[in-house]
Structure formats: structure tokens, C-alpha cells
């Protein structure tokens, strides 16, 4: 696998994890509202690295940050990292009304600094979305998603906040429109059977978990997959949406449910597994 393929696999795995890697806000006053979660990602049995996510709920406002970088073995082949943050409030037509999203991706000696800004009124079907990037996107990338398909969408992290709220009752079914600055797609959630996960050297979780299937439905900006390509962010040759299975559970008594395991078999013809490896309850920020 080339370094470029490894980078694409790393980025797709990281973004796949963020689709539902956020805890629910919780309705009980005593429920933790500020958590740090650590996920170890394995590709073909080899540890790719650690993704850390921190989320905080204050009333009807949310803030979430995610950071990922290559593990020791992968870092010898590529210098890659990804960070992102989003904030907004609950409500609106999608269940969340994002205000701002920012990401920074690095690969070797290059970096891409991207921002999505949302105009008031927030959370409506007509909410305008502005995308900027340094360096600027190519003309093809800049026009890959028509302007009339961007209003009313949410960023991927905010979509995860909205989707996760549906899962506390044991039903994953939901659908969210996402625009990430390059592609327009819907994140579709469907319920799957529960399973019991035992604590091990890989995971800190021990208990029953709700099963979910996450599918990415392309709308605009997806290139056709090349011959023999399994790039997660391309349109599959058979037209089927790419996706992965996810299990969510409650690792902290009285706390929210969070993703505890991810399995995907559609990334470069190899199996990807993500384990919940760390859970920290943090004090509220000032």
C-alpha cells in the first residue's frame, strides 16, 4: 500500500469514527457533560493510531473537538495528522444548528486549513454555508457541490451530535444532510442486532452494546471509484452506499452512551476495527 493510500485510509477511518463518536447530551443533571474519549484504530490487524475526541454540553450548546495522528508504525511511512472542531446549539430542522467548523489536515510537508461558517438564522433549511480553505481548493473541487445543494446542511461532527441523540432509546434510525466543503452526502443510520462486548487489552468497555449500521449516501462531489479501488470517499462501482457497523454502549455508570466498537470491511480491501480504549470524565470548562 502506498503512502498516499495509507493517508486516504487513515483519513477515511478517522472520519468514519467521527460519524457516531460523540456521547449523548444526557437529560439527567448528574450525567457527565464533559468527556474525553480515546479510540485505537486497527487496519488489517496493525494498529494505525489513536483518535481522541473531547465533547462538552452546556445547556443547549455543544462543542466538540477531534484529533488523530498516525501511530508509530504508520508514522515511519507518512507524516499525517488531522484535527477538527465544531460548535453550535441543539434545535433546528436537523436537531443541531452548527455555527462554525474548522479542520487542519497535514500530509508530509503539506497542510490544508479549512473552515465552514453558518449564517443566521441557524438551523433552517435555508441556512447559508460558506467554505474557505488554505490553500484554496482547485476549480473542480470548488464547484463539485452546486451552491443550491449546500444550504441547510451540517458539518460531519455536528451530524454526529444529532445522530447520537437518536440512539439512546435503542433505535439508530436517522438521516442527516452533510456538506464537508468537498462533498455533499447523507449519513443514514439503521439499527442492527445488539452484542455483548467484554473488557480486554483492546477495550475498556464491558457490557451490552446497541448495534447500528452507518451508510454514506453520495449526493454530489464523489468521483467514480477507479478500477480495483476501495477509496471510501468515492462512488462504489455497484452503486451501493459505503458504510460500516458500529456498536454503542454506556461505559460510565449514569453517563451517556458512546460508540464502543467499529468494524468496516470496505477500506482498501482490508478489515478496520476501532476500539474504545480510554474514557475520562473532565470538569466543566470555565
mmCIF file of C-alpha atoms in Angstrom:
data_model
loop_
_atom_site.group_PDB
_atom_site.id
_atom_site.type_symbol
_atom_site.label_atom_id
_atom_site.label_comp_id
_atom_site.label_asym_id
_atom_site.label_seq_id
_atom_site.Cartn_x
_atom_site.Cartn_y
_atom_site.Cartn_z
ATOM 1 C CA UNK A 1 0.000 0.000 0.000
ATOM 2 C CA UNK A 2 1.462 3.353 -1.000
ATOM 3 C CA UNK A 3 1.875 6.272 1.401
ATOM 4 C CA UNK A 4 -0.953 8.106 -0.398
ATOM 5 C CA UNK A 5 -3.242 5.108 0.020
ATOM 6 C CA UNK A 6 -2.287 4.869 3.681
ATOM 7 C CA UNK A 7 -3.122 8.539 4.123
ATOM 8 C CA UNK A 8 -6.509 8.122 2.446
ATOM 9 C CA UNK A 9 -7.245 5.060 4.561
ATOM 10 C CA UNK A 10 -6.260 6.926 7.724
ATOM 11 C CA UNK A 11 -8.450 9.897 6.837
ATOM 12 C CA UNK A 12 -11.432 7.747 5.890
ATOM 13 C CA UNK A 13 -11.118 5.692 9.078
ATOM 14 C CA UNK A 14 -10.901 8.809 11.230
ATOM 15 C CA UNK A 15 -13.913 10.437 9.610
ATOM 16 C CA UNK A 16 -15.822 7.168 9.779
ATOM 17 C CA UNK A 17 -15.248 7.052 13.526
ATOM 18 C CA UNK A 18 -16.480 10.600 13.979
ATOM 19 C CA UNK A 19 -19.830 9.850 12.393
ATOM 20 C CA UNK A 20 -21.027 8.499 15.719
ATOM 21 C CA UNK A 21 -18.158 9.044 18.083
ATOM 22 C CA UNK A 22 -19.961 11.612 20.239
ATOM 23 C CA UNK A 23 -21.732 10.968 23.543
ATOM 24 C CA UNK A 24 -25.344 11.918 24.003
ATOM 25 C CA UNK A 25 -26.089 15.116 25.871
ATOM 26 C CA UNK A 26 -27.960 13.224 28.559
ATOM 27 C CA UNK A 27 -31.018 14.511 30.348
ATOM 28 C CA UNK A 28 -30.100 13.724 33.932
ATOM 29 C CA UNK A 29 -28.440 16.558 35.823
ATOM 30 C CA UNK A 30 -25.791 14.199 37.205
ATOM 31 C CA UNK A 31 -24.785 12.830 33.795
ATOM 32 C CA UNK A 32 -21.222 13.751 32.753
ATOM 33 C CA UNK A 33 -21.307 16.606 30.275
ATOM 34 C CA UNK A 34 -17.589 16.906 29.500
ATOM 35 C CA UNK A 35 -15.862 13.728 28.294
ATOM 36 C CA UNK A 36 -12.620 12.748 26.601
ATOM 37 C CA UNK A 37 -12.752 9.501 24.600
ATOM 38 C CA UNK A 38 -9.795 7.654 23.116
ATOM 39 C CA UNK A 39 -10.153 5.177 20.240
ATOM 40 C CA UNK A 40 -7.452 2.831 18.948
ATOM 41 C CA UNK A 41 -7.836 2.010 15.244
ATOM 42 C CA UNK A 42 -6.506 -1.215 13.709
ATOM 43 C CA UNK A 43 -6.204 -1.824 9.959
ATOM 44 C CA UNK A 44 -5.556 -5.361 8.800
ATOM 45 C CA UNK A 45 -4.590 -6.258 12.375
ATOM 46 C CA UNK A 46 -2.000 -3.473 12.659
ATOM 47 C CA UNK A 47 -2.540 -0.505 14.962
ATOM 48 C CA UNK A 48 -2.899 2.627 12.852
ATOM 49 C CA UNK A 49 -3.085 5.117 15.706
ATOM 50 C CA UNK A 50 -5.190 6.773 18.372
ATOM 51 C CA UNK A 51 -8.081 9.162 17.829
ATOM 52 C CA UNK A 52 -9.093 11.364 20.746
ATOM 53 C CA UNK A 53 -12.406 13.146 20.951
ATOM 54 C CA UNK A 54 -13.496 15.707 23.543
ATOM 55 C CA UNK A 55 -17.074 16.897 23.792
ATOM 56 C CA UNK A 56 -18.850 19.284 26.134
ATOM 57 C CA UNK A 57 -22.524 20.121 26.514
ATOM 58 C CA UNK A 58 -23.592 23.352 28.215
ATOM 59 C CA UNK A 59 -27.349 23.751 28.270
ATOM 60 C CA UNK A 60 -28.413 23.770 24.627
ATOM 61 C CA UNK A 61 -24.900 24.447 23.302
ATOM 62 C CA UNK A 62 -22.375 21.839 22.228
ATOM 63 C CA UNK A 63 -18.675 21.907 21.421
ATOM 64 C CA UNK A 64 -16.613 19.006 20.101
ATOM 65 C CA UNK A 65 -13.001 18.530 19.057
ATOM 66 C CA UNK A 66 -11.295 15.542 17.472
ATOM 67 C CA UNK A 67 -7.608 14.805 16.928
ATOM 68 C CA UNK A 68 -5.905 11.895 15.187
ATOM 69 C CA UNK A 69 -2.394 11.079 14.126
ATOM 70 C CA UNK A 70 -0.541 8.105 12.719
ATOM 71 C CA UNK A 71 0.785 5.508 15.146
ATOM 72 C CA UNK A 72 4.480 4.683 15.429
ATOM 73 C CA UNK A 73 4.474 2.116 12.632
ATOM 74 C CA UNK A 74 2.459 4.241 10.210
ATOM 75 C CA UNK A 75 4.383 7.387 11.137
ATOM 76 C CA UNK A 76 7.527 5.775 9.712
ATOM 77 C CA UNK A 77 5.856 5.773 6.293
ATOM 78 C CA UNK A 78 3.866 9.012 6.332
ATOM 79 C CA UNK A 79 3.648 12.172 8.383
ATOM 80 C CA UNK A 80 -0.097 12.566 8.776
ATOM 81 C CA UNK A 81 -2.471 14.190 11.284
ATOM 82 C CA UNK A 82 -5.999 15.523 11.433
ATOM 83 C CA UNK A 83 -7.733 17.856 13.898
ATOM 84 C CA UNK A 84 -11.227 19.328 13.772
ATOM 85 C CA UNK A 85 -13.614 21.267 15.987
ATOM 86 C CA UNK A 86 -17.263 22.292 15.751
ATOM 87 C CA UNK A 87 -19.724 24.238 17.870
ATOM 88 C CA UNK A 88 -23.413 25.055 17.723
ATOM 89 C CA UNK A 89 -26.665 24.536 19.599
ATOM 90 C CA UNK A 90 -29.416 21.930 19.666
ATOM 91 C CA UNK A 91 -32.579 22.514 17.635
ATOM 92 C CA UNK A 92 -33.481 23.351 14.061
ATOM 93 C CA UNK A 93 -34.634 21.103 11.245
ATOM 94 C CA UNK A 94 -31.705 18.668 11.699
ATOM 95 C CA UNK A 95 -31.689 18.580 15.502
ATOM 96 C CA UNK A 96 -28.500 20.649 15.589
ATOM 97 C CA UNK A 97 -27.684 24.138 14.348
ATOM 98 C CA UNK A 98 -23.911 24.427 13.744
ATOM 99 C CA UNK A 99 -22.258 27.834 13.908
ATOM 100 C CA UNK A 100 -18.675 27.030 12.990
ATOM 101 C CA UNK A 101 -16.449 24.136 11.895
ATOM 102 C CA UNK A 102 -12.683 24.155 11.446
ATOM 103 C CA UNK A 103 -10.220 21.416 10.446
ATOM 104 C CA UNK A 104 -6.491 21.070 9.813
ATOM 105 C CA UNK A 105 -5.075 18.142 7.866
ATOM 106 C CA UNK A 106 -1.374 17.538 7.306
ATOM 107 C CA UNK A 107 0.373 15.083 4.995
ATOM 108 C CA UNK A 108 4.161 15.097 4.892
ATOM 109 C CA UNK A 109 5.135 18.751 4.288
ATOM 110 C CA UNK A 110 1.680 19.940 3.180
ATOM 111 C CA UNK A 111 -1.323 21.145 5.169
ATOM 112 C CA UNK A 112 -4.941 22.073 4.438
ATOM 113 C CA UNK A 113 -6.724 24.522 6.761
ATOM 114 C CA UNK A 114 -10.496 24.516 6.182
ATOM 115 C CA UNK A 115 -13.469 26.375 7.686
ATOM 116 C CA UNK A 116 -17.236 26.043 7.341
ATOM 117 C CA UNK A 117 -19.232 29.068 8.528
ATOM 118 C CA UNK A 118 -23.005 29.117 9.011
ATOM 119 C CA UNK A 119 -25.104 32.272 8.682
ATOM 120 C CA UNK A 120 -28.045 33.235 10.889
ATOM 121 C CA UNK A 121 -30.796 32.203 11.179
ATOM 122 C CA UNK A 122 -29.147 28.953 12.250
ATOM 123 C CA UNK A 123 -30.697 25.526 11.859
ATOM 124 C CA UNK A 124 -33.113 26.225 8.992
ATOM 125 C CA UNK A 125 -33.347 24.608 5.564
ATOM 126 C CA UNK A 126 -32.114 27.886 4.101
ATOM 127 C CA UNK A 127 -29.129 28.456 6.410
ATOM 128 C CA UNK A 128 -26.286 29.605 4.167
ATOM 129 C CA UNK A 129 -22.959 27.754 4.388
ATOM 130 C CA UNK A 130 -19.598 29.271 3.404
ATOM 131 C CA UNK A 131 -16.476 27.147 2.839
ATOM 132 C CA UNK A 132 -12.931 28.516 2.809
ATOM 133 C CA UNK A 133 -9.609 26.692 2.626
ATOM 134 C CA UNK A 134 -5.906 27.482 2.657
ATOM 135 C CA UNK A 135 -4.532 26.710 0.120
ATOM 136 C CA UNK A 136 -7.655 27.370 -1.958
ATOM 137 C CA UNK A 137 -9.341 24.319 -3.477
ATOM 138 C CA UNK A 138 -8.898 23.571 -7.153
ATOM 139 C CA UNK A 139 -11.588 24.929 -9.511
ATOM 140 C CA UNK A 140 -13.017 21.408 -9.885
ATOM 141 C CA UNK A 141 -13.195 20.883 -6.124
ATOM 142 C CA UNK A 142 -14.620 24.367 -5.532
ATOM 143 C CA UNK A 143 -17.572 23.644 -7.842
ATOM 144 C CA UNK A 144 -18.006 19.928 -7.093
ATOM 145 C CA UNK A 145 -21.074 20.662 -4.936
ATOM 146 C CA UNK A 146 -23.515 23.114 -6.574
ATOM 147 C CA UNK A 147 -24.353 26.173 -4.471
ATOM 148 C CA UNK A 148 -28.025 25.238 -4.247
ATOM 149 C CA UNK A 149 -27.162 21.916 -2.541
ATOM 150 C CA UNK A 150 -25.285 23.492 0.390
ATOM 151 C CA UNK A 151 -27.942 25.412 2.406
ATOM 152 C CA UNK A 152 -29.494 23.560 5.328
ATOM 153 C CA UNK A 153 -26.618 21.078 5.672
ATOM 154 C CA UNK A 154 -24.434 20.397 8.711
ATOM 155 C CA UNK A 155 -20.770 19.502 9.201
ATOM 156 C CA UNK A 156 -19.824 15.899 9.992
ATOM 157 C CA UNK A 157 -19.140 16.492 13.700
ATOM 158 C CA UNK A 158 -22.451 18.276 14.193
ATOM 159 C CA UNK A 159 -24.185 15.454 12.324
ATOM 160 C CA UNK A 160 -22.680 13.024 14.812
ATOM 161 C CA UNK A 161 -24.111 15.083 17.688
ATOM 162 C CA UNK A 162 -27.588 14.934 16.149
ATOM 163 C CA UNK A 163 -27.454 11.257 15.181
ATOM 164 C CA UNK A 164 -26.220 10.116 18.579
ATOM 165 C CA UNK A 165 -29.308 11.543 20.279
ATOM 166 C CA UNK A 166 -31.467 9.074 18.370
ATOM 167 C CA UNK A 167 -29.578 6.076 19.729
ATOM 168 C CA UNK A 168 -30.247 6.371 23.460
ATOM 169 C CA UNK A 169 -33.639 4.710 23.085
ATOM 170 C CA UNK A 170 -32.028 1.800 21.250
ATOM 171 C CA UNK A 171 -33.066 2.906 17.744
ATOM 172 C CA UNK A 172 -30.350 4.181 15.425
ATOM 173 C CA UNK A 173 -32.680 5.154 12.569
ATOM 174 C CA UNK A 174 -31.923 8.678 11.339
ATOM 175 C CA UNK A 175 -30.673 10.602 8.310
ATOM 176 C CA UNK A 176 -28.611 13.812 8.196
ATOM 177 C CA UNK A 177 -27.527 16.012 5.228
ATOM 178 C CA UNK A 178 -23.780 16.751 5.355
ATOM 179 C CA UNK A 179 -21.585 19.140 3.353
ATOM 180 C CA UNK A 180 -17.863 18.958 4.182
ATOM 181 C CA UNK A 181 -16.564 21.563 1.727
ATOM 182 C CA UNK A 182 -15.725 18.990 -0.940
ATOM 183 C CA UNK A 183 -18.633 16.542 -0.953
ATOM 184 C CA UNK A 184 -22.343 16.534 -0.266
ATOM 185 C CA UNK A 185 -23.777 13.319 1.204
ATOM 186 C CA UNK A 186 -26.384 11.983 3.606
ATOM 187 C CA UNK A 187 -25.412 9.944 6.650
ATOM 188 C CA UNK A 188 -28.002 7.179 7.007
ATOM 189 C CA UNK A 189 -28.303 5.167 10.237
ATOM 190 C CA UNK A 190 -30.072 1.807 10.569
ATOM 191 C CA UNK A 191 -30.428 -0.485 13.602
ATOM 192 C CA UNK A 192 -28.539 -3.765 13.880
ATOM 193 C CA UNK A 193 -28.596 -6.585 16.500
ATOM 194 C CA UNK A 194 -27.089 -5.940 19.925
ATOM 195 C CA UNK A 195 -23.942 -7.725 21.075
ATOM 196 C CA UNK A 196 -22.048 -8.266 24.315
ATOM 197 C CA UNK A 197 -18.508 -6.886 24.438
ATOM 198 C CA UNK A 198 -16.060 -7.996 27.097
ATOM 199 C CA UNK A 199 -13.287 -5.842 28.530
ATOM 200 C CA UNK A 200 -9.869 -6.795 27.163
ATOM 201 C CA UNK A 201 -6.403 -5.457 26.412
ATOM 202 C CA UNK A 202 -8.003 -3.626 23.472
ATOM 203 C CA UNK A 203 -11.073 -2.049 25.052
ATOM 204 C CA UNK A 204 -12.136 -0.596 28.402
ATOM 205 C CA UNK A 205 -15.777 -1.388 27.712
ATOM 206 C CA UNK A 206 -17.593 -4.340 29.283
ATOM 207 C CA UNK A 207 -21.300 -4.848 28.678
ATOM 208 C CA UNK A 208 -24.112 -4.929 26.138
ATOM 209 C CA UNK A 209 -23.971 -2.605 23.141
ATOM 210 C CA UNK A 210 -26.577 -1.363 20.660
ATOM 211 C CA UNK A 211 -25.866 -2.262 17.028
ATOM 212 C CA UNK A 212 -26.015 0.335 14.230
ATOM 213 C CA UNK A 213 -25.110 0.462 10.561
ATOM 214 C CA UNK A 214 -23.805 3.736 9.140
ATOM 215 C CA UNK A 215 -24.056 4.361 5.395
ATOM 216 C CA UNK A 216 -22.747 7.273 3.341
ATOM 217 C CA UNK A 217 -25.155 8.173 0.518
ATOM 218 C CA UNK A 218 -23.372 10.295 -2.145
ATOM 219 C CA UNK A 219 -25.231 13.364 -3.418
ATOM 220 C CA UNK A 220 -22.524 15.456 -5.137
ATOM 221 C CA UNK A 221 -18.742 15.734 -5.365
ATOM 222 C CA UNK A 222 -17.965 11.984 -5.393
ATOM 223 C CA UNK A 223 -15.663 10.697 -8.105
ATOM 224 C CA UNK A 224 -16.243 7.184 -9.510
ATOM 225 C CA UNK A 225 -14.007 4.575 -7.922
ATOM 226 C CA UNK A 226 -11.047 3.568 -10.058
ATOM 227 C CA UNK A 227 -10.503 0.005 -11.154
ATOM 228 C CA UNK A 228 -9.824 -2.064 -8.049
ATOM 229 C CA UNK A 229 -10.183 0.993 -5.807
ATOM 230 C CA UNK A 230 -11.889 0.845 -2.432
ATOM 231 C CA UNK A 231 -11.423 4.511 -1.522
ATOM 232 C CA UNK A 232 -14.193 5.174 0.994
ATOM 233 C CA UNK A 233 -14.841 8.653 -0.411
ATOM 234 C CA UNK A 234 -15.557 7.550 -3.984
ATOM 235 C CA UNK A 235 -18.797 6.285 -5.515
ATOM 236 C CA UNK A 236 -18.812 2.474 -5.470
ATOM 237 C CA UNK A 237 -18.957 0.825 -8.936
ATOM 238 C CA UNK A 238 -22.067 -1.193 -7.981
ATOM 239 C CA UNK A 239 -23.878 1.936 -6.787
ATOM 240 C CA UNK A 240 -24.234 0.620 -3.243
ATOM 241 C CA UNK A 241 -23.517 3.137 -0.447
ATOM 242 C CA UNK A 242 -20.341 2.511 1.504
ATOM 243 C CA UNK A 243 -20.715 2.014 5.222
ATOM 244 C CA UNK A 244 -19.638 0.324 8.420
ATOM 245 C CA UNK A 245 -21.068 -1.262 11.575
ATOM 246 C CA UNK A 246 -20.965 0.417 14.945
ATOM 247 C CA UNK A 247 -21.849 -0.610 18.489
ATOM 248 C CA UNK A 248 -22.668 1.903 21.189
ATOM 249 C CA UNK A 249 -22.840 1.379 24.956
ATOM 250 C CA UNK A 250 -22.582 3.093 28.323
ATOM 251 C CA UNK A 251 -19.034 2.780 29.745
ATOM 252 C CA UNK A 252 -19.636 5.164 32.687
ATOM 253 C CA UNK A 253 -22.463 4.355 35.110
ATOM 254 C CA UNK A 254 -25.072 7.099 34.899
ATOM 255 C CA UNK A 255 -23.308 8.636 31.916
ATOM 256 C CA UNK A 256 -24.207 8.826 28.217
ATOM 257 C CA UNK A 257 -23.920 6.087 25.623
ATOM 258 C CA UNK A 258 -20.940 6.333 23.276
ATOM 259 C CA UNK A 259 -19.508 4.236 20.428
ATOM 260 C CA UNK A 260 -17.524 1.320 21.837
ATOM 261 C CA UNK A 261 -16.583 -0.632 18.696
ATOM 262 C CA UNK A 262 -16.440 -0.038 14.931
ATOM 263 C CA UNK A 263 -15.978 -2.578 12.154
ATOM 264 C CA UNK A 264 -15.528 -1.777 8.466
ATOM 265 C CA UNK A 265 -14.522 -4.014 5.602
ATOM 266 C CA UNK A 266 -14.672 -1.535 2.730
ATOM 267 C CA UNK A 267 -11.417 0.375 3.126
ATOM 268 C CA UNK A 268 -8.762 -0.828 0.673
ATOM 269 C CA UNK A 269 -9.993 -4.453 0.851
ATOM 270 C CA UNK A 270 -8.924 -4.819 4.465
ATOM 271 C CA UNK A 271 -10.701 -5.009 7.790
ATOM 272 C CA UNK A 272 -10.779 -1.940 10.030
ATOM 273 C CA UNK A 273 -11.638 -2.170 13.740
ATOM 274 C CA UNK A 274 -11.908 0.677 16.237
ATOM 275 C CA UNK A 275 -11.922 0.026 19.994
ATOM 276 C CA UNK A 276 -12.897 2.370 22.828
ATOM 277 C CA UNK A 277 -9.603 2.409 24.739
ATOM 278 C CA UNK A 278 -9.971 5.409 27.068
ATOM 279 C CA UNK A 279 -12.785 7.279 28.847
ATOM 280 C CA UNK A 280 -12.116 10.349 31.025
ATOM 281 C CA UNK A 281 -14.738 12.453 32.782
ATOM 282 C CA UNK A 282 -13.481 16.052 32.773
ATOM 283 C CA UNK A 283 -14.520 19.044 34.887
ATOM 284 C CA UNK A 284 -16.597 21.725 33.149
ATOM 285 C CA UNK A 285 -14.517 24.278 31.274
ATOM 286 C CA UNK A 286 -14.620 27.898 32.536
#
